[in-house]
Amino acid sequence: MEEILLGKGVVPGIGIAQVKVLSGDLTIHLNEYSAGTPALESSKLADAVKTAAAELLQLKEAAKADGQASQADIMDAHHAMVTDPGLSASMYGKIDQGVAAPRAAMAAAEEFAAVFDSMPDPYLRERAADVRDVGRRLARLLVGGGQINFALEPVVVCAQDLEPSTAASLPEDRVLGIILGQGSTTSHTVIIAKARGIPAVTGLGEAISRIADSTVVIVDGTHGQVILNPSPARLAEYKDKAEAAAAQKRRDVELSTLAAMTMEGKKIQLAANISSPADMAAGLRQGAEGVGLFRSEFLFLGREVPPSEEEQFAAYREVVERCGNHLCVIRTMDIGGDKPLRYLNINKEDNPFLGWRAIRISLERPELFHAQLKAILRAGVYGKVAIMLPMIISASEIARARECVARAATELAREGKAFAADVPLGIMIETPAAAVTARELAAECDFFSIGTNDLVQYTLAVDRGNPAVSPLYSHFHPAVLKLIDGVVKAGHERGIWVGMCGEMAGDPLAAPLLTAMGFDELSMSAPSIPRVKEVIRKLSHQSAQELLNQALSLKETDAVRSLVEEYREQMLFISR
Ligand code: PEP
Ligand code: MG
């Protein structure tokens, strides 16, 4: 029977496919697993090894075809591990001693990982995380919980919540939609879904637990609807809509070759926000002029040890090279807040968003920061790269970070490794402190990029991930607009360029205001680029300036929103 669920549409578009329920918690499945005889467990393990090997080979080929060489190498290494005779002997040995197959796989992997853990070579030490990952892959296959077989038909992923690291690994060609019980518009999982253009609906609550595997669903990310078991008529209607969306995509391809330029010819650089080298493909497809925000912390998440300098270098180099002549802004790791790291042992904090995060961790854990800075400086040899510091609140943090950059350069010189000597150092303006003292901070750095996701939450004291207060969360609040306007002025007065990389940059409704403020660059999820570009190309300076002056005189968020909506319809002739 057809059923319509209402949630929050967070990534527009339509996806139609069978549901794949993801339940992230492997432990529950392990506890529920009932083991058979050793012979039966051994044969199940043999099947799982075969399936895992085939999956990994397919993932490797897919990554290769997508130009993601480093991911292909990792998949290749995992394939070698899953078929390793030593690991097999250990797993089967444990089953013979009466251990259930999934636990045998994980225990054997853990023993191998412990050996890697104790190796002096940092590269080999990191292989421990890979072996553990392989053990979990086998265990998931055996318990039948949570593993998506991406080699099969396309799916709509359904989960109560999705870890950002899991979301980062979803292949966009085989995941046609995402539906979540939890989630907000600015959680990192949603940001990743956006970057990959996967239609998504969140906030479905408990209803999500009633959705069974293989149910046919329509995900309407534009209207926040999920339709379970659609009738034939509904299915036909949505297939038409999906076709219209595909036609829009084709028009976007045309747009991708045009500049983001106002009617008077003022150009704004539109760049892409990415979380991994894999996101580059979508950005380039939409005509992104470089990367305005590489959330490098995603290289650090979902693993047992931090990535080495070499591993980071490979990832940064890949992105920098793919940016060609354009700039690639790599933000140093923004760990903490909603992105905790197991291996950093961050104490439980009552207010993680106000706690030990981002630049605070980098400055106090120089060994992590040092390896990252070295990797970025080395990547600079292959194109244009910039370093961006997150969560800055004072000039002294920039000065300390600058010293760290100098130390990284000195060490690279001593090691005889090639590196770029004059990499620009910029900061995120995402705290009210930074916005208010922008003039002073501008004297210490080479560029600003405004992070509205955090700036809004800290300015309005509204948690960016809490659905209970989400109606209060808006970048159109007059206080936020005034801060942003002041930051652009301060940066320009000091002669540095000013960009924006928070979600506001990708909001077409905000584009006239941002253009009038004089932004040099706007960086956003790839799918937002054509919509923002379309608006900028219709703008005339005078009308946008008048709009901004009016907006800055208003007292309420709703009044600003109504004003920009009216402008969109009456001046740009774009209907909702
Ligand atoms: C921001 O805060 O606007 C931003 C771009 O950083 P993040 O969303 O990663 O916190
Ligand atoms: Mg931020």
Coordinates of C-alpha atoms and ligand atoms in Angstrom, one line a residue:
M1 CA 0.0 0.0 0.0
E2 CA 1.2 3.4 -0.9
E3 CA 2.3 5.6 2.0
I4 CA 3.7 9.1 2.1
L5 CA 6.1 10.2 4.7
L6 CA 6.9 13.8 5.3
G7 CA 10.4 15.0 6.3
K8 CA 12.8 17.7 5.4
G9 CA 14.1 17.9 1.9
V10 CA 17.8 18.7 2.2
V11 CA 19.1 17.8 -1.2
P12 CA 16.8 18.5 -4.1
G13 CA 16.0 16.0 -6.8
I14 CA 14.2 12.7 -7.2
G15 CA 15.5 9.2 -6.6
I16 CA 13.5 6.0 -7.3
A17 CA 14.8 2.6 -6.2
Q18 CA 14.5 -0.2 -3.7
V19 CA 15.5 0.6 -0.1
K20 CA 18.7 -0.6 1.5
V21 CA 18.4 -0.4 5.2
L22 CA 21.6 0.5 6.9
S23 CA 22.0 -0.1 10.5
G24 CA 25.4 1.1 11.5
D25 CA 25.7 -0.8 14.7
L26 CA 27.6 -4.0 14.0
T27 CA 27.7 -5.0 17.7
I28 CA 23.9 -5.5 17.8
H29 CA 24.1 -7.8 14.8
L30 CA 27.0 -9.7 16.3
N31 CA 25.1 -10.3 19.5
E32 CA 22.1 -11.5 17.6
Y33 CA 24.1 -13.8 15.4
S34 CA 23.5 -17.5 16.1
A35 CA 26.5 -19.7 15.2
G36 CA 26.2 -23.1 13.5
T37 CA 28.7 -26.0 13.5
P38 CA 32.3 -25.2 12.7
A39 CA 31.8 -26.8 9.3
L40 CA 28.8 -24.5 8.6
E41 CA 30.6 -21.4 9.9
S42 CA 33.7 -22.3 7.8
S43 CA 31.6 -22.5 4.6
K44 CA 29.8 -19.2 5.4
L45 CA 33.2 -17.6 5.9
A46 CA 34.4 -19.0 2.6
D47 CA 31.4 -17.4 0.9
A48 CA 31.9 -14.1 2.7
V49 CA 35.6 -14.0 1.6
K50 CA 34.6 -14.7 -2.0
T51 CA 31.9 -11.9 -1.9
A52 CA 34.2 -9.4 -0.2
A53 CA 37.0 -10.1 -2.7
A54 CA 34.6 -9.6 -5.6
E55 CA 33.2 -6.4 -4.0
L56 CA 36.7 -5.0 -3.4
L57 CA 37.8 -5.7 -7.0
Q58 CA 34.7 -4.0 -8.3
L59 CA 35.3 -1.0 -6.0
K60 CA 38.8 -0.8 -7.2
E61 CA 37.8 -0.8 -10.9
A62 CA 35.1 1.8 -10.3
A63 CA 37.6 4.1 -8.5
K64 CA 40.1 3.6 -11.3
A65 CA 37.5 4.5 -13.9
D66 CA 36.6 7.6 -11.9
G67 CA 40.2 8.7 -11.9
Q68 CA 40.6 8.2 -8.1
A69 CA 44.0 6.5 -8.1
S70 CA 44.6 6.6 -4.4
Q71 CA 41.2 5.0 -3.6
A72 CA 41.8 2.3 -6.2
D73 CA 45.1 1.5 -4.5
I74 CA 43.4 1.2 -1.1
M75 CA 40.8 -1.1 -2.4
D76 CA 43.5 -3.1 -4.1
A77 CA 45.4 -3.4 -0.7
H78 CA 42.1 -4.5 1.0
H79 CA 41.6 -7.1 -1.7
A80 CA 45.1 -8.5 -1.1
M81 CA 44.3 -8.7 2.7
V82 CA 41.0 -10.4 2.4
T83 CA 42.6 -13.1 0.3
D84 CA 45.7 -13.3 2.4
P85 CA 46.5 -17.0 3.3
G86 CA 47.8 -16.1 6.7
L87 CA 44.6 -14.2 7.7
S88 CA 42.5 -17.1 6.3
A89 CA 44.4 -19.7 8.3
S90 CA 43.9 -17.6 11.5
M91 CA 40.2 -17.1 10.8
Y92 CA 39.5 -20.8 10.1
G93 CA 41.6 -21.8 13.1
K94 CA 39.4 -19.8 15.4
I95 CA 36.3 -21.3 13.9
D96 CA 37.7 -24.8 14.6
Q97 CA 38.0 -23.7 18.2
G98 CA 34.3 -23.0 18.3
V99 CA 34.3 -19.2 17.5
A100 CA 31.4 -17.9 15.3
A101 CA 32.5 -16.9 11.8
P102 CA 31.9 -13.1 12.2
R103 CA 33.8 -12.9 15.5
A104 CA 36.6 -15.1 14.1
A105 CA 37.0 -12.7 11.2
M106 CA 37.2 -9.7 13.5
A107 CA 39.5 -11.4 16.0
A108 CA 41.9 -12.6 13.4
A109 CA 42.0 -9.2 11.8
E110 CA 42.6 -7.6 15.2
E111 CA 45.6 -9.9 15.8
F112 CA 47.1 -8.9 12.4
A113 CA 46.3 -5.3 13.1
A114 CA 48.1 -5.5 16.4
V115 CA 51.3 -6.6 14.6
F116 CA 51.1 -3.7 12.3
D117 CA 50.4 -1.4 15.2
S118 CA 53.7 -2.3 16.8
M119 CA 55.8 -1.6 13.6
P120 CA 58.2 1.3 13.7
D121 CA 57.5 2.4 10.1
P122 CA 54.5 4.8 10.2
Y123 CA 53.3 3.6 6.8
L124 CA 53.2 0.0 7.9
R125 CA 51.6 1.0 11.2
E126 CA 48.7 2.5 9.2
R127 CA 48.0 -0.8 7.5
A128 CA 46.4 -1.8 10.9
A129 CA 43.4 0.3 10.2
D130 CA 43.0 -1.4 6.8
V131 CA 43.1 -4.9 8.2
R132 CA 40.5 -4.0 10.8
D133 CA 38.3 -2.6 8.1
V134 CA 38.6 -5.8 6.2
G135 CA 37.7 -7.8 9.3
R136 CA 34.6 -5.6 9.8
R137 CA 33.7 -6.0 6.1
L138 CA 33.7 -9.8 6.5
A139 CA 31.8 -9.6 9.7
R140 CA 29.1 -7.4 8.2
L141 CA 28.7 -9.7 5.3
L142 CA 28.3 -12.7 7.7
V143 CA 25.8 -11.1 10.0
G144 CA 24.0 -9.5 7.1
G145 CA 23.7 -6.1 8.8
G146 CA 24.7 -2.7 7.4
Q147 CA 26.9 -3.6 4.5
I148 CA 25.7 -2.1 1.3
N149 CA 26.6 -4.2 -1.7
F150 CA 27.3 -1.4 -4.0
A151 CA 28.1 -3.9 -6.8
L152 CA 24.4 -4.6 -7.1
E153 CA 21.5 -2.6 -8.3
P154 CA 21.1 1.1 -7.4
V155 CA 19.5 1.7 -4.0
V156 CA 18.0 4.3 -1.7
V157 CA 20.0 4.3 1.5
C158 CA 17.7 4.3 4.6
A159 CA 19.1 4.8 8.1
Q160 CA 18.3 6.4 11.4
D161 CA 21.5 8.3 11.1
L162 CA 24.6 8.0 8.9
E163 CA 28.2 8.7 10.0
P164 CA 29.9 11.3 7.8
S165 CA 32.6 8.8 7.1
T166 CA 30.0 6.3 5.8
A167 CA 28.3 8.9 3.8
A168 CA 31.7 9.9 2.3
S169 CA 32.1 6.4 0.9
L170 CA 28.7 6.2 -0.8
P171 CA 29.1 5.9 -4.6
E172 CA 26.9 8.6 -6.2
D173 CA 26.1 6.5 -9.2
R174 CA 24.6 3.6 -7.2
V175 CA 23.0 5.5 -4.3
L176 CA 19.9 7.3 -5.8
G177 CA 18.6 8.7 -2.6
I178 CA 19.2 9.0 1.1
I179 CA 16.4 8.9 3.7
L180 CA 17.3 9.5 7.4
G181 CA 15.4 9.5 10.7
Q182 CA 17.7 12.3 12.0
G183 CA 19.7 15.0 10.4
S184 CA 19.6 18.6 9.6
T185 CA 20.4 20.9 6.7
T186 CA 24.0 21.5 7.8
S187 CA 25.1 18.2 9.3
H188 CA 28.2 16.9 7.6
T189 CA 26.3 13.9 6.3
V190 CA 23.9 16.2 4.5
I191 CA 26.8 18.4 3.2
I192 CA 28.4 15.3 1.7
A193 CA 25.1 14.2 0.1
K194 CA 24.8 17.6 -1.4
A195 CA 28.3 17.6 -2.8
R196 CA 27.4 14.3 -4.5
G197 CA 24.1 15.5 -5.7
I198 CA 22.2 12.6 -4.0
P199 CA 18.6 13.6 -3.3
A200 CA 18.0 13.4 0.4
V201 CA 15.2 13.7 2.9
T202 CA 15.9 13.8 6.7
G203 CA 14.0 14.2 9.9
L204 CA 11.7 11.2 9.2
G205 CA 11.9 10.2 12.9
E206 CA 10.7 6.8 14.0
A207 CA 8.9 6.1 10.7
I208 CA 12.3 5.2 9.4
S209 CA 12.3 2.0 11.5
R210 CA 9.1 0.7 9.7
I211 CA 10.7 0.8 6.3
A212 CA 11.8 -2.7 5.2
D213 CA 14.6 -3.6 3.0
S214 CA 13.7 -3.8 -0.7
T215 CA 10.6 -1.6 -0.4
V216 CA 10.3 0.5 -3.5
V217 CA 10.5 4.2 -2.6
I218 CA 10.4 7.6 -4.3
V219 CA 12.6 10.1 -2.6
D220 CA 11.5 13.7 -3.4
G221 CA 14.3 15.8 -1.9
T222 CA 12.8 18.9 -3.4
H223 CA 9.6 18.6 -1.4
G224 CA 10.8 16.5 1.6
Q225 CA 8.6 13.6 0.7
V226 CA 9.3 9.9 0.8
I227 CA 6.7 7.7 -1.0
L228 CA 6.7 4.0 0.0
N229 CA 5.3 1.4 -2.4
P230 CA 4.1 4.0 -4.9
S231 CA 1.1 3.2 -7.1
P232 CA 1.8 2.7 -10.9
A233 CA 0.3 6.1 -11.6
R234 CA 2.5 7.8 -9.0
L235 CA 5.5 6.0 -10.2
A236 CA 4.8 7.2 -13.8
E237 CA 4.3 10.8 -12.6
Y238 CA 7.6 10.8 -10.7
K239 CA 9.5 9.1 -13.5
D240 CA 8.4 12.1 -15.7
K241 CA 9.6 14.5 -13.0
A242 CA 12.9 12.7 -12.8
E243 CA 13.2 13.0 -16.6
A244 CA 12.6 16.8 -16.3
A245 CA 15.3 17.0 -13.7
A246 CA 17.6 15.1 -16.0
A247 CA 16.8 17.7 -18.7
Q248 CA 17.7 20.5 -16.2
K249 CA 20.9 18.7 -15.5
R250 CA 21.7 18.8 -19.2
R251 CA 21.1 22.6 -19.2
D252 CA 23.4 22.9 -16.3
V253 CA 26.1 21.3 -18.3
E254 CA 25.8 24.2 -20.8
L255 CA 25.9 26.6 -17.9
S256 CA 29.0 25.0 -16.6
T257 CA 31.0 26.5 -19.4
L258 CA 29.9 30.1 -18.8
A259 CA 31.4 32.5 -16.3
A260 CA 29.6 33.7 -13.1
M261 CA 29.4 37.3 -14.3
T262 CA 26.9 40.1 -13.5
M263 CA 25.3 42.0 -16.4
E264 CA 27.9 44.7 -16.0
G265 CA 30.7 42.1 -16.3
K266 CA 31.8 41.7 -12.7
K267 CA 33.1 38.2 -12.3
I268 CA 32.8 36.1 -9.1
Q269 CA 34.8 33.0 -8.7
L270 CA 32.5 30.0 -8.0
A271 CA 34.5 27.2 -6.4
A272 CA 33.6 23.7 -5.0
N273 CA 33.4 22.5 -1.4
I274 CA 34.8 19.0 -1.2
S275 CA 35.4 16.4 1.5
S276 CA 37.6 14.0 -0.5
P277 CA 39.3 13.8 -3.8
A278 CA 36.3 11.8 -5.0
D279 CA 34.1 14.9 -4.8
M280 CA 36.2 16.6 -7.4
A281 CA 34.5 14.9 -10.3
A282 CA 31.1 16.5 -9.4
G283 CA 32.7 19.9 -8.9
L284 CA 34.5 19.9 -12.3
R285 CA 31.3 18.7 -14.0
Q286 CA 29.5 21.8 -12.7
G287 CA 32.4 24.1 -13.9
A288 CA 33.8 24.8 -10.5
E289 CA 36.8 27.2 -10.6
G290 CA 38.9 25.4 -8.1
V291 CA 38.2 24.3 -4.6
G292 CA 37.3 27.0 -2.0
L293 CA 37.0 24.5 0.9
F294 CA 38.6 21.1 1.1
R295 CA 37.3 19.7 4.5
S296 CA 40.6 17.8 5.1
E297 CA 39.3 16.3 8.4
F298 CA 37.4 13.7 6.4
L299 CA 40.8 12.1 5.7
F300 CA 41.2 11.7 9.5
L301 CA 37.7 10.3 10.2
G302 CA 36.4 6.7 10.3
R303 CA 39.8 5.2 11.0
E304 CA 42.0 4.0 13.8
V305 CA 45.1 6.1 13.3
P306 CA 45.7 9.4 11.6
P307 CA 46.7 9.4 7.9
S308 CA 50.4 9.8 7.4
E309 CA 52.1 12.7 5.7
E310 CA 52.5 10.5 2.6
E311 CA 48.8 9.5 2.5
Q312 CA 47.7 13.1 2.9
F313 CA 50.2 14.3 0.3
A314 CA 48.7 11.8 -2.2
A315 CA 45.2 13.1 -1.5
Y316 CA 46.1 16.8 -1.6
R317 CA 48.2 16.4 -4.7
E318 CA 45.4 14.7 -6.5
V319 CA 43.0 17.5 -5.8
V320 CA 45.5 20.3 -6.5
E321 CA 46.4 18.7 -9.8
R322 CA 42.7 18.4 -10.8
C323 CA 42.2 22.1 -10.0
G324 CA 44.5 22.9 -12.9
N325 CA 45.2 26.7 -12.9
H326 CA 42.7 27.4 -10.2
L327 CA 43.3 27.6 -6.5
C328 CA 42.8 24.7 -4.1
V329 CA 42.1 25.9 -0.5
I330 CA 42.8 23.2 1.9
R331 CA 41.4 23.8 5.4
T332 CA 43.5 22.2 8.1
M333 CA 41.6 19.5 10.1
D334 CA 38.5 20.8 11.7
I335 CA 38.2 17.9 14.2
G336 CA 35.9 18.1 17.2
G337 CA 32.3 19.5 17.3
D338 CA 30.3 17.0 15.4
K339 CA 33.4 15.3 14.0
P340 CA 35.1 13.4 16.9
L341 CA 38.1 11.3 16.5
R342 CA 38.5 8.1 18.4
Y343 CA 42.3 8.1 18.4
L344 CA 42.6 11.7 19.7
N345 CA 40.9 10.6 23.0
I346 CA 38.9 13.9 23.3
N347 CA 37.3 13.9 26.7
K348 CA 33.6 13.9 26.7
E349 CA 32.6 17.5 26.5
D350 CA 29.2 19.0 27.5
N351 CA 29.5 21.5 24.6
P352 CA 31.7 20.0 21.9
F353 CA 30.9 22.9 19.5
L354 CA 32.4 25.2 22.1
G355 CA 35.2 22.9 23.1
W356 CA 38.5 21.4 22.0
R357 CA 38.2 21.6 18.2
A358 CA 39.8 22.7 15.0
I359 CA 42.7 25.1 15.3
R360 CA 42.8 24.5 19.1
I361 CA 43.6 20.9 18.6
S362 CA 46.1 21.6 15.8
L363 CA 48.1 24.0 17.9
E364 CA 48.1 21.7 20.9
R365 CA 48.9 18.5 18.9
P366 CA 51.7 19.8 16.8
E367 CA 52.7 16.3 15.5
L368 CA 49.4 16.0 13.7
F369 CA 49.4 19.5 12.4
H370 CA 53.0 19.3 11.4
A371 CA 52.4 16.2 9.1
Q372 CA 49.4 17.9 7.6
L373 CA 51.2 21.2 6.9
K374 CA 54.2 19.3 5.3
A375 CA 51.8 17.4 3.1
I376 CA 50.0 20.6 1.9
L377 CA 53.3 22.4 1.2
R378 CA 54.5 19.4 -0.8
A379 CA 51.2 19.3 -2.8
G380 CA 51.8 23.0 -3.6
V381 CA 54.5 21.9 -6.1
Y382 CA 51.8 20.5 -8.3
G383 CA 49.5 23.5 -8.6
K384 CA 48.0 26.5 -6.7
V385 CA 47.4 25.6 -3.1
A386 CA 46.4 27.7 0.0
I387 CA 46.1 26.8 3.7
M388 CA 43.0 27.8 5.6
L389 CA 42.7 27.8 9.4
P390 CA 39.3 26.9 11.0
M391 CA 37.7 28.4 14.1
I392 CA 40.1 31.3 14.5
I393 CA 39.2 33.8 17.3
S394 CA 42.5 35.7 17.6
A395 CA 45.5 37.0 15.7
S396 CA 47.9 35.1 18.0
E397 CA 46.5 31.8 16.6
I398 CA 47.4 32.9 13.1
A399 CA 50.9 33.8 14.2
R400 CA 51.4 30.5 15.9
A401 CA 50.1 28.6 12.9
R402 CA 52.4 30.6 10.7
E403 CA 55.3 29.5 12.9
C404 CA 54.2 25.9 12.4
V405 CA 54.1 26.4 8.6
A406 CA 57.7 27.8 8.7
R407 CA 58.8 24.8 10.8
A408 CA 57.2 22.4 8.3
A409 CA 59.0 24.1 5.5
T410 CA 62.4 24.0 7.3
E411 CA 62.0 20.3 7.9
L412 CA 61.0 19.6 4.3
A413 CA 64.1 21.5 3.2
R414 CA 66.2 19.4 5.5
E415 CA 64.7 16.2 4.2
G416 CA 65.3 17.3 0.6
K417 CA 61.6 17.1 -0.3
A418 CA 60.2 19.4 -2.9
F419 CA 57.7 21.9 -1.6
A420 CA 56.0 25.3 -2.4
A421 CA 57.6 28.1 -0.4
D422 CA 55.0 30.8 -0.7
V423 CA 51.7 29.1 0.1
P424 CA 49.0 31.7 1.1
L425 CA 47.6 31.4 4.6
G426 CA 44.0 32.4 5.1
I427 CA 41.4 32.0 7.8
M428 CA 37.8 31.0 8.2
I429 CA 35.6 33.7 9.6
E430 CA 33.1 31.5 11.5
T431 CA 33.1 32.9 15.0
P432 CA 31.6 36.3 16.0
A433 CA 35.0 37.1 17.5
A434 CA 36.7 36.8 14.1
A435 CA 33.9 38.7 12.3
V436 CA 34.0 41.6 14.8
T437 CA 37.9 41.8 14.7
A438 CA 38.2 41.2 11.0
R439 CA 40.2 44.3 10.4
E440 CA 42.9 43.3 12.8
L441 CA 42.9 39.7 11.6
A442 CA 43.1 40.8 7.9
A443 CA 46.5 42.3 8.7
E444 CA 47.8 38.8 9.7
C445 CA 46.6 36.7 6.8
D446 CA 46.2 36.4 3.0
F447 CA 42.5 35.8 2.6
F448 CA 39.2 35.3 4.4
S449 CA 36.5 32.7 3.8
I450 CA 33.3 33.1 5.8
G451 CA 31.9 29.9 7.3
T452 CA 28.3 30.8 7.7
N453 CA 27.3 27.3 9.1
D454 CA 29.2 28.0 12.3
L455 CA 28.9 31.8 12.2
V456 CA 25.1 31.6 12.2
Q457 CA 25.1 29.1 15.1
Y458 CA 27.5 31.1 17.2
T459 CA 25.9 34.4 16.4
L460 CA 22.4 33.4 17.1
A461 CA 23.2 30.8 19.8
V462 CA 21.3 28.2 17.7
D463 CA 22.7 24.7 17.4
R464 CA 23.1 24.0 13.7
G465 CA 22.2 20.4 14.1
N466 CA 19.2 20.6 16.5
P467 CA 15.9 20.2 14.7
A468 CA 14.1 21.7 17.7
V469 CA 15.6 25.1 17.1
S470 CA 16.1 24.9 13.3
P471 CA 13.3 27.5 12.5
L472 CA 15.5 30.0 14.3
Y473 CA 18.6 29.1 12.3
S474 CA 18.9 31.4 9.3
H475 CA 21.7 33.2 7.4
F476 CA 19.2 36.0 6.7
H477 CA 19.1 37.1 10.3
P478 CA 20.0 40.9 10.3
A479 CA 22.8 40.3 12.8
V480 CA 24.4 37.7 10.5
L481 CA 24.0 39.9 7.5
K482 CA 25.7 42.9 9.2
L483 CA 28.6 40.8 10.4
I484 CA 29.2 39.4 6.9
D485 CA 29.0 42.8 5.3
G486 CA 31.5 44.2 7.8
V487 CA 33.9 41.3 7.1
V488 CA 33.9 41.9 3.4
K489 CA 34.6 45.6 3.9
A490 CA 37.3 44.9 6.4
G491 CA 39.1 42.4 4.2
H492 CA 38.9 44.7 1.1
E493 CA 40.1 47.7 3.1
R494 CA 43.2 45.7 4.0
G495 CA 43.6 44.5 0.4
I496 CA 42.9 40.7 0.8
W497 CA 40.4 38.7 -1.0
V498 CA 37.2 37.6 0.7
G499 CA 35.2 34.4 0.0
M500 CA 32.5 32.4 1.6
C501 CA 32.3 28.7 2.0
G502 CA 29.4 28.1 4.3
E503 CA 26.0 26.9 3.0
M504 CA 24.9 30.5 2.5
A505 CA 27.3 30.7 -0.5
G506 CA 25.3 28.0 -2.3
D507 CA 21.9 29.6 -1.6
P508 CA 20.6 31.2 -4.8
L509 CA 18.3 33.4 -2.8
A510 CA 21.3 34.9 -1.0
A511 CA 23.4 35.4 -4.2
P512 CA 22.2 39.0 -5.0
L513 CA 23.1 40.1 -1.4
L514 CA 26.5 38.5 -1.5
T515 CA 27.2 39.9 -5.0
A516 CA 26.3 43.4 -3.8
M517 CA 28.5 43.0 -0.8
G518 CA 31.4 42.4 -3.2
F519 CA 32.5 38.8 -2.5
D520 CA 35.5 37.7 -4.7
E521 CA 34.7 34.0 -4.4
L522 CA 31.8 31.8 -3.3
S523 CA 32.5 28.2 -2.6
M524 CA 29.7 25.6 -2.4
S525 CA 28.6 22.0 -2.9
A526 CA 28.8 21.2 -6.6
P527 CA 25.1 20.9 -7.4
S528 CA 24.5 24.5 -6.1
I529 CA 26.9 26.0 -8.6
P530 CA 24.5 26.3 -11.6
R531 CA 21.7 27.7 -9.6
V532 CA 23.9 30.4 -8.1
K533 CA 25.5 31.1 -11.4
E534 CA 22.1 31.5 -13.1
V535 CA 21.2 34.2 -10.5
I536 CA 24.5 36.1 -10.8
R537 CA 24.3 36.2 -14.6
K538 CA 20.9 38.0 -14.3
L539 CA 22.1 40.6 -11.7
S540 CA 22.6 44.3 -12.3
H541 CA 24.7 46.1 -9.8
Q542 CA 22.3 48.9 -9.1
S543 CA 19.3 46.7 -8.3
A544 CA 21.4 44.3 -6.2
Q545 CA 23.0 47.2 -4.3
E546 CA 19.5 48.7 -3.6
L547 CA 18.4 45.3 -2.4
L548 CA 21.3 45.0 0.0
N549 CA 20.8 48.5 1.4
Q550 CA 17.2 47.6 2.1
A551 CA 18.0 44.2 3.6
L552 CA 20.5 45.8 6.0
S553 CA 17.9 48.2 7.2
L554 CA 15.4 45.4 8.2
K555 CA 15.0 44.1 11.7
E556 CA 13.6 40.6 11.3
T557 CA 14.8 37.5 9.5
D558 CA 11.4 36.9 7.9
A559 CA 11.4 40.4 6.5
V560 CA 14.8 39.8 4.8
R561 CA 13.6 36.5 3.5
S562 CA 10.4 38.0 2.0
L563 CA 12.4 40.8 0.5
V564 CA 14.9 38.5 -1.3
E565 CA 12.1 36.2 -2.4
E566 CA 10.2 39.1 -3.9
Y567 CA 13.4 40.3 -5.7
R568 CA 13.9 36.9 -7.1
E569 CA 10.4 36.8 -8.6
Q570 CA 10.1 40.4 -9.7
M571 CA 13.6 41.3 -10.8
L572 CA 15.1 37.9 -11.8
F573 CA 11.9 36.3 -13.0
I574 CA 12.8 33.1 -11.2
S575 CA 9.7 31.4 -9.7
R576 CA 10.1 29.0 -6.8
Ligands
PEP1 C1 31.1 26.7 8.2 O1 31.2 26.6 9.4 O2 30.4 27.4 7.5 C2 32.0 25.8 7.4 C3 32.1 25.9 6.1 O3 32.7 24.8 8.1 P1 32.0 23.4 8.5 O4 30.6 23.4 7.9 O5 32.8 22.3 8.1 O6 31.9 23.6 10.0
MG2 MG 32.7 25.5 10.4

